[in-house]
Coordinates of C-alpha atoms in Angstrom, one line a residue:
X1 CA 42.6 -32.4 82.6
X2 CA 46.4 -32.0 83.2
X3 CA 47.7 -29.7 86.0
X4 CA 49.3 -27.4 83.3
X5 CA 45.9 -26.9 81.6
X6 CA 43.9 -26.2 84.7
X7 CA 42.5 -22.6 85.0
X8 CA 44.1 -20.7 87.8
X9 CA 41.6 -18.9 90.1
X10 CA 44.1 -16.2 91.1
X11 CA 44.8 -15.1 87.4
X12 CA 43.1 -12.1 85.8
X13 CA 42.3 -12.7 82.2
X14 CA 44.4 -10.5 80.0
X15 CA 47.1 -9.9 82.7
X16 CA 50.2 -11.8 83.8
X17 CA 49.9 -14.0 86.8
X18 CA 51.1 -12.3 90.1
X19 CA 54.2 -14.7 90.2
X20 CA 55.1 -13.4 86.7
X21 CA 54.6 -9.8 87.6
X22 CA 58.0 -8.3 88.1
X23 CA 57.0 -4.6 88.9
X24 CA 54.8 -3.7 91.7
X25 CA 53.7 -0.1 91.5
X26 CA 52.6 2.3 94.2
X27 CA 53.1 0.0 97.2
X28 CA 56.4 1.2 98.4
X29 CA 55.2 1.8 101.8
X30 CA 54.0 -1.7 102.4
X31 CA 57.2 -3.2 101.0
X32 CA 59.4 -0.9 103.3
X33 CA 57.3 -2.1 106.2
X34 CA 57.9 -5.7 105.6
X35 CA 61.6 -5.2 104.7
X36 CA 62.1 -3.3 108.0
X37 CA 60.6 -6.2 110.0
X38 CA 62.9 -8.7 108.2
X39 CA 66.0 -6.6 108.7
X40 CA 65.2 -5.9 112.4
X41 CA 64.7 -9.6 113.2
X42 CA 61.0 -9.2 113.9
X43 CA 59.8 -11.3 111.1
X44 CA 56.2 -12.5 112.0
X45 CA 55.2 -15.9 111.0
X46 CA 51.9 -14.8 109.5
X47 CA 51.1 -11.7 107.5
X48 CA 47.7 -10.5 106.4
X49 CA 48.0 -8.5 103.1
X50 CA 44.9 -6.3 102.9
X51 CA 43.5 -3.5 100.6
X52 CA 41.1 -3.1 97.8
X53 CA 40.7 -5.8 95.2
X54 CA 43.3 -5.6 92.4
X55 CA 45.9 -3.2 94.1
X56 CA 48.6 -5.7 94.0
X57 CA 48.3 -7.8 97.2
X58 CA 49.0 -11.1 95.3
X59 CA 51.8 -9.7 93.5
X60 CA 53.4 -8.4 96.8
X61 CA 52.7 -11.9 98.3
X62 CA 54.7 -13.6 95.5
X63 CA 57.4 -10.9 95.7
X64 CA 57.8 -11.5 99.4
X65 CA 57.9 -15.3 98.8
X66 CA 60.5 -14.8 96.3
X67 CA 62.7 -12.6 98.5
X68 CA 62.2 -15.0 101.5
X69 CA 63.1 -18.1 99.6
X70 CA 66.1 -16.5 98.0
X71 CA 67.5 -14.5 101.0
X72 CA 69.3 -16.6 103.7
X73 CA 68.7 -16.2 107.3
X74 CA 71.1 -13.8 109.0
X75 CA 72.8 -16.6 111.1
X76 CA 73.1 -18.8 107.8
X77 CA 74.7 -15.8 106.0
X78 CA 77.4 -15.3 108.7
X79 CA 78.5 -19.0 109.0
X80 CA 81.6 -18.4 107.0
X81 CA 82.6 -14.9 107.7
X82 CA 81.0 -11.5 108.2
X83 CA 77.2 -11.3 107.6
X84 CA 76.4 -9.4 104.3
X85 CA 74.7 -6.0 104.6
X86 CA 70.9 -6.0 105.2
X87 CA 69.0 -6.2 102.0
X88 CA 67.8 -2.8 100.8
X89 CA 64.8 -4.0 98.6
X90 CA 62.7 -7.1 98.2
X91 CA 63.8 -7.5 94.6
X92 CA 65.4 -10.7 93.4
X93 CA 67.2 -11.0 90.1
X94 CA 65.2 -12.8 87.3
X95 CA 68.2 -15.1 86.9
X96 CA 68.2 -16.3 90.5
X97 CA 67.6 -20.1 90.9
X98 CA 64.6 -19.4 93.1
X99 CA 63.1 -16.9 90.7
X100 CA 63.6 -19.4 87.8
X101 CA 62.0 -22.3 89.9
X102 CA 59.0 -20.1 91.0
X103 CA 58.4 -19.1 87.3
X104 CA 58.6 -22.7 86.3
X105 CA 56.4 -23.9 89.1
X106 CA 59.1 -26.2 90.3
X107 CA 59.9 -24.6 93.7
X108 CA 59.3 -27.1 96.4
X109 CA 59.4 -24.8 99.4
X110 CA 56.2 -22.9 98.5
X111 CA 52.5 -23.9 98.8
X112 CA 49.7 -21.8 97.3
X113 CA 46.3 -22.4 99.0
X114 CA 43.5 -21.6 96.6
X115 CA 40.2 -22.8 95.1
X116 CA 40.8 -26.2 93.5
X117 CA 39.4 -27.7 90.3
X118 CA 36.1 -29.8 90.6
X119 CA 36.7 -32.9 88.5
X120 CA 33.0 -33.9 88.8
X121 CA 31.5 -30.4 87.7
X122 CA 34.4 -29.7 85.4
X123 CA 35.0 -26.2 86.9
X124 CA 36.8 -24.4 89.7
X125 CA 35.2 -24.8 93.1
X126 CA 33.4 -21.7 94.5
X127 CA 35.3 -21.9 97.9
X128 CA 38.6 -23.1 99.4
X129 CA 37.7 -26.4 101.1
X130 CA 39.2 -28.2 104.0
X131 CA 40.6 -30.9 101.6
X132 CA 43.0 -28.2 100.3
X133 CA 44.1 -27.3 103.8
X134 CA 44.9 -31.0 104.5
X135 CA 47.2 -30.9 101.5
X136 CA 48.9 -27.9 103.1
X137 CA 49.2 -29.8 106.4
X138 CA 51.0 -32.6 104.4
X139 CA 53.3 -30.0 102.9
X140 CA 54.1 -28.5 106.4
X141 CA 55.0 -31.9 107.8
X142 CA 57.6 -32.5 105.1
X143 CA 61.1 -31.2 105.9
X144 CA 62.3 -28.3 103.6
X145 CA 64.6 -29.6 100.9
X146 CA 67.7 -27.6 102.0
X147 CA 66.8 -26.7 105.6
X148 CA 65.7 -23.3 104.7
X149 CA 62.5 -21.4 105.2
X150 CA 59.1 -22.2 103.5
X151 CA 56.3 -19.9 102.4
X152 CA 52.5 -20.5 102.2
X153 CA 50.3 -18.1 100.2
X154 CA 46.6 -18.1 100.9
X155 CA 44.9 -16.4 97.9
X156 CA 42.4 -15.0 98.9
X157 CA 41.8 -16.1 102.5
X158 CA 38.3 -14.7 102.0
X159 CA 37.3 -17.7 99.9
X160 CA 37.9 -20.4 102.6
X161 CA 34.8 -22.1 103.9
X162 CA 34.4 -22.3 107.8
X163 CA 35.9 -25.8 108.0
X164 CA 38.9 -24.7 106.0
X165 CA 39.3 -21.5 108.0
X166 CA 39.3 -23.4 111.3
X167 CA 41.8 -26.0 109.9
X168 CA 44.2 -23.2 108.8
X169 CA 43.7 -21.4 112.2
X170 CA 45.2 -24.5 114.0
X171 CA 48.4 -24.0 111.8
X172 CA 48.6 -20.4 112.6
X173 CA 48.2 -21.2 116.3
X174 CA 51.1 -23.7 116.3
X175 CA 53.2 -22.6 113.3
X176 CA 56.0 -25.0 112.2
X177 CA 59.6 -23.5 112.4
X178 CA 60.8 -21.7 109.3
X179 CA 57.4 -21.2 107.7
X180 CA 55.9 -17.8 106.8
X181 CA 52.2 -17.5 105.9
X182 CA 51.0 -14.7 103.5
X183 CA 47.3 -14.3 103.6
X184 CA 45.7 -12.2 100.8
X185 CA 42.4 -10.7 101.8
X186 CA 40.1 -8.3 100.1
X187 CA 37.6 -8.3 103.0
X188 CA 39.5 -8.9 106.3
X189 CA 36.5 -8.1 108.4
X190 CA 34.9 -11.3 107.1
X191 CA 37.8 -13.5 108.4
X192 CA 37.7 -15.2 111.7
X193 CA 38.8 -12.7 114.3
X194 CA 41.2 -15.4 115.7
X195 CA 42.9 -15.6 112.2
X196 CA 43.3 -11.9 112.2
X197 CA 44.7 -11.8 115.6
X198 CA 47.4 -14.4 114.7
X199 CA 48.6 -12.2 111.7
X200 CA 50.5 -9.0 111.3
X201 CA 48.5 -6.7 108.9
X202 CA 50.3 -5.2 105.9
X203 CA 47.8 -2.8 104.2
X204 CA 48.3 -1.8 100.6
X205 CA 47.1 1.6 99.4
X206 CA 44.6 2.4 96.7
X207 CA 46.4 3.5 93.6
X208 CA 46.2 7.1 92.3
X209 CA 45.5 7.9 88.6
X210 CA 49.1 8.0 87.7
X211 CA 50.2 4.8 89.4
X212 CA 47.1 3.1 88.1
X213 CA 47.8 4.0 84.5
X214 CA 51.4 2.9 85.0
X215 CA 50.4 -0.4 86.5
X216 CA 48.0 -1.1 83.7
X217 CA 50.6 -0.4 81.2
X218 CA 53.1 -2.7 83.0
X219 CA 50.5 -5.5 82.9
X220 CA 50.2 -5.0 79.1
X221 CA 46.8 -3.5 79.3
X222 CA 45.3 -0.8 77.0
X223 CA 44.7 2.3 79.1
X224 CA 42.4 3.9 76.5
X225 CA 40.6 6.9 78.3
X226 CA 42.8 6.9 81.4
X227 CA 40.7 9.5 83.2
X228 CA 37.5 7.3 82.9
X229 CA 39.4 4.2 83.7
X230 CA 40.7 5.8 86.9
X231 CA 37.3 7.0 87.8
X232 CA 35.6 3.6 87.3
X233 CA 38.4 1.3 88.5
X234 CA 38.7 3.1 91.9
X235 CA 42.5 2.4 92.1
X236 CA 42.3 -1.2 91.2
X237 CA 44.6 -2.6 88.6
X238 CA 42.6 -5.8 88.3
X239 CA 39.3 -3.9 87.8
X240 CA 40.9 -1.6 85.3
X241 CA 42.0 -4.6 83.3
X242 CA 38.6 -6.2 83.5
X243 CA 37.1 -3.0 82.2
X244 CA 39.4 -2.7 79.4
X245 CA 39.0 -6.4 78.4
X246 CA 35.1 -6.2 78.4
X247 CA 34.7 -2.7 77.0
X248 CA 33.5 -1.5 80.4
X249 CA 34.0 2.1 79.7
X250 CA 31.7 2.0 76.7
X251 CA 29.1 0.1 78.6
X252 CA 29.1 2.6 81.4
X253 CA 28.7 5.3 79.0
X254 CA 25.7 3.5 77.4
X255 CA 24.2 3.3 80.9
X256 CA 24.8 7.1 81.5
X257 CA 23.2 7.9 78.1
X258 CA 20.3 5.6 78.9
X259 CA 19.7 7.2 82.3
X260 CA 20.0 10.6 80.8
X261 CA 16.5 10.0 79.4
X262 CA 15.1 9.6 82.9
X263 CA 12.3 10.3 84.0
X264 CA 11.1 9.4 80.4
X265 CA 12.9 6.2 79.9
X266 CA 14.1 5.3 76.5
X267 CA 12.6 1.8 76.5
X268 CA 14.0 0.5 73.1
X269 CA 17.4 1.4 74.4
X270 CA 16.7 -0.4 77.6
X271 CA 15.7 -3.6 75.6
X272 CA 18.9 -3.5 73.7
X273 CA 20.9 -3.3 76.7
X274 CA 19.0 -6.3 78.2
X275 CA 19.4 -8.3 75.1
X276 CA 23.1 -7.8 75.0
X277 CA 23.4 -9.1 78.5
X278 CA 21.5 -12.3 77.5
X279 CA 23.7 -13.2 74.5
X280 CA 25.3 -16.7 74.5
X281 CA 28.7 -16.6 76.1
X282 CA 28.1 -13.1 77.7
X283 CA 28.3 -14.3 81.4
X284 CA 31.3 -12.1 82.1
X285 CA 29.8 -9.1 80.4
X286 CA 26.5 -9.7 82.5
X287 CA 28.6 -9.7 85.7
X288 CA 30.4 -6.5 84.7
X289 CA 27.0 -4.9 83.8
X290 CA 25.7 -5.7 87.3
X291 CA 28.8 -4.1 88.8
X292 CA 28.4 -1.0 86.6
X293 CA 24.7 -0.7 87.8
X294 CA 26.0 -0.7 91.4
X295 CA 28.8 1.7 90.5
X296 CA 26.5 4.1 88.7
X297 CA 24.2 4.2 91.7
X298 CA 27.1 4.6 94.3
X299 CA 28.5 7.5 92.2
X300 CA 25.1 9.1 91.9
X301 CA 24.3 8.9 95.7
X302 CA 27.8 10.2 96.6
X303 CA 27.4 13.1 94.1
X304 CA 24.1 14.0 95.7
X305 CA 25.7 14.1 99.0
X306 CA 29.1 15.6 98.6
X307 CA 28.9 17.1 95.2
X308 CA 30.6 15.7 92.1
X309 CA 34.3 14.8 92.6
X310 CA 37.0 13.8 90.3
X311 CA 36.8 13.1 86.6
X312 CA 33.8 12.2 84.6
X313 CA 33.6 8.5 83.7
X314 CA 31.2 9.4 80.7
X315 CA 30.2 12.6 78.9
X316 CA 27.5 14.5 80.7
X317 CA 27.8 12.3 83.9
X318 CA 28.1 15.3 86.3
X319 CA 25.1 17.2 84.9
X320 CA 23.0 14.1 85.0
X321 CA 23.9 13.4 88.6
X322 CA 23.1 17.0 89.4
X323 CA 19.8 16.7 87.9
X324 CA 18.9 13.3 89.5
X325 CA 20.3 14.0 92.9
X326 CA 20.0 17.7 93.5
X327 CA 19.8 17.3 97.4
X328 CA 20.8 14.8 100.2
X329 CA 17.2 13.5 100.3
X330 CA 17.4 12.3 96.8
X331 CA 20.9 10.9 97.4
X332 CA 19.5 8.7 100.2
X333 CA 16.9 7.4 97.9
X334 CA 19.5 6.4 95.4
X335 CA 21.7 4.9 98.2
X336 CA 18.8 2.8 99.3
X337 CA 18.1 1.6 95.9
X338 CA 21.7 0.7 95.3
X339 CA 21.5 -1.6 98.4
X340 CA 18.2 -3.1 97.2
X341 CA 19.3 -3.8 93.7
X342 CA 22.6 -5.2 95.1
X343 CA 20.5 -7.7 97.0
X344 CA 18.4 -8.5 93.9
X345 CA 21.5 -9.0 91.9
X346 CA 23.0 -11.5 94.4
X347 CA 19.6 -13.3 94.3
X348 CA 19.7 -13.4 90.6
X349 CA 23.1 -15.1 90.4
X350 CA 22.1 -17.7 93.0
X351 CA 19.1 -18.8 91.3
X352 CA 20.2 -18.3 87.7
X353 CA 17.6 -15.8 86.7
X354 CA 17.4 -14.8 83.2
X355 CA 20.0 -12.1 82.5
X356 CA 17.7 -10.0 80.3
X357 CA 14.9 -10.1 82.8
X358 CA 17.2 -9.1 85.6
X359 CA 18.7 -6.1 83.6
X360 CA 15.2 -4.9 82.7
X361 CA 14.0 -5.2 86.3
X362 CA 17.0 -3.0 87.5
X363 CA 16.5 -0.4 84.7
X364 CA 12.7 -0.1 85.4
X365 CA 13.4 0.3 89.2
X366 CA 15.8 3.0 88.6
X367 CA 13.3 4.6 86.3
X368 CA 10.6 4.3 88.9
X369 CA 12.8 6.0 91.5
X370 CA 13.6 8.8 89.2
X371 CA 9.9 9.3 88.4
X372 CA 9.1 9.3 92.2
X373 CA 11.8 12.0 92.9
X374 CA 10.7 14.1 90.0
X375 CA 7.1 14.1 91.2

């Protein structure tokens, strides 16, 4: 398979790649923090971009990379006269040579460390391996084409296996001159503490409903029911696009309708839900369904503890939660079930259990808990 035809692990289906995304919404504070460090001469050699999945971390990494590769060092800018004013934004015009080369994939001063293609298994590897970090080492040993700075994006750093993480750590401990590392992380607590300590953290905010709707529209997504989308996506543009592409809102509403029959489960409806998850080519929908089970139980437990907050993601959701979790004791039971079913879902993925059987097992355990609480 040619390099052009290989799937990109950092691309969300149905949305532009982060390097192609020109508008970053809702992250002005993070942008300003990086720009302030640049303008004050305190540019750290490694940055850890953290925040929830899908809030724009990779988009910001590419925006920073574009800015760094297109903006000369202060001393370079002043060689032939007065230095220009400090940049006021991270924005770089689309017609700038660096922007064009990045879009074309021909910029030689950037390296993206991510999961590679497995030629033997004909699919993307599940982790970033040390072999990819060795390629990065070769890149760092080369001189920059024009003597300027270089950028490394690790997306996401969470997917490095232990050998890869330790190999990258050595580079962070002894960084080459003029190289800036941008590590994207959804779960920074899972990284090596020594990697975290070598980086300056840049935390991105969770998007509010208005920013989320604007970001989905900018990515070309169909907002549909924006209130339900905001409730289910939890401020993540990536999750909002996945929900839109896979009819996630309708699936969640089907779950709520099914569980509205508890503690007298509508078994034919449960069977239809399970059969849909087992259809050929439905792997992505099965993954989404498992995520929606987890989300339903999380929202149910939270409503039982704190009361229902925010918008309903499905008609009758608030009333159902009030009935199933009328007190903190019931909320604890649902929270414990969420943890238990989450572990079962991970096991089902690991050993490739039948999707229909997995879905039915989860539905029956939810039904069992509802009947126990009702009794």
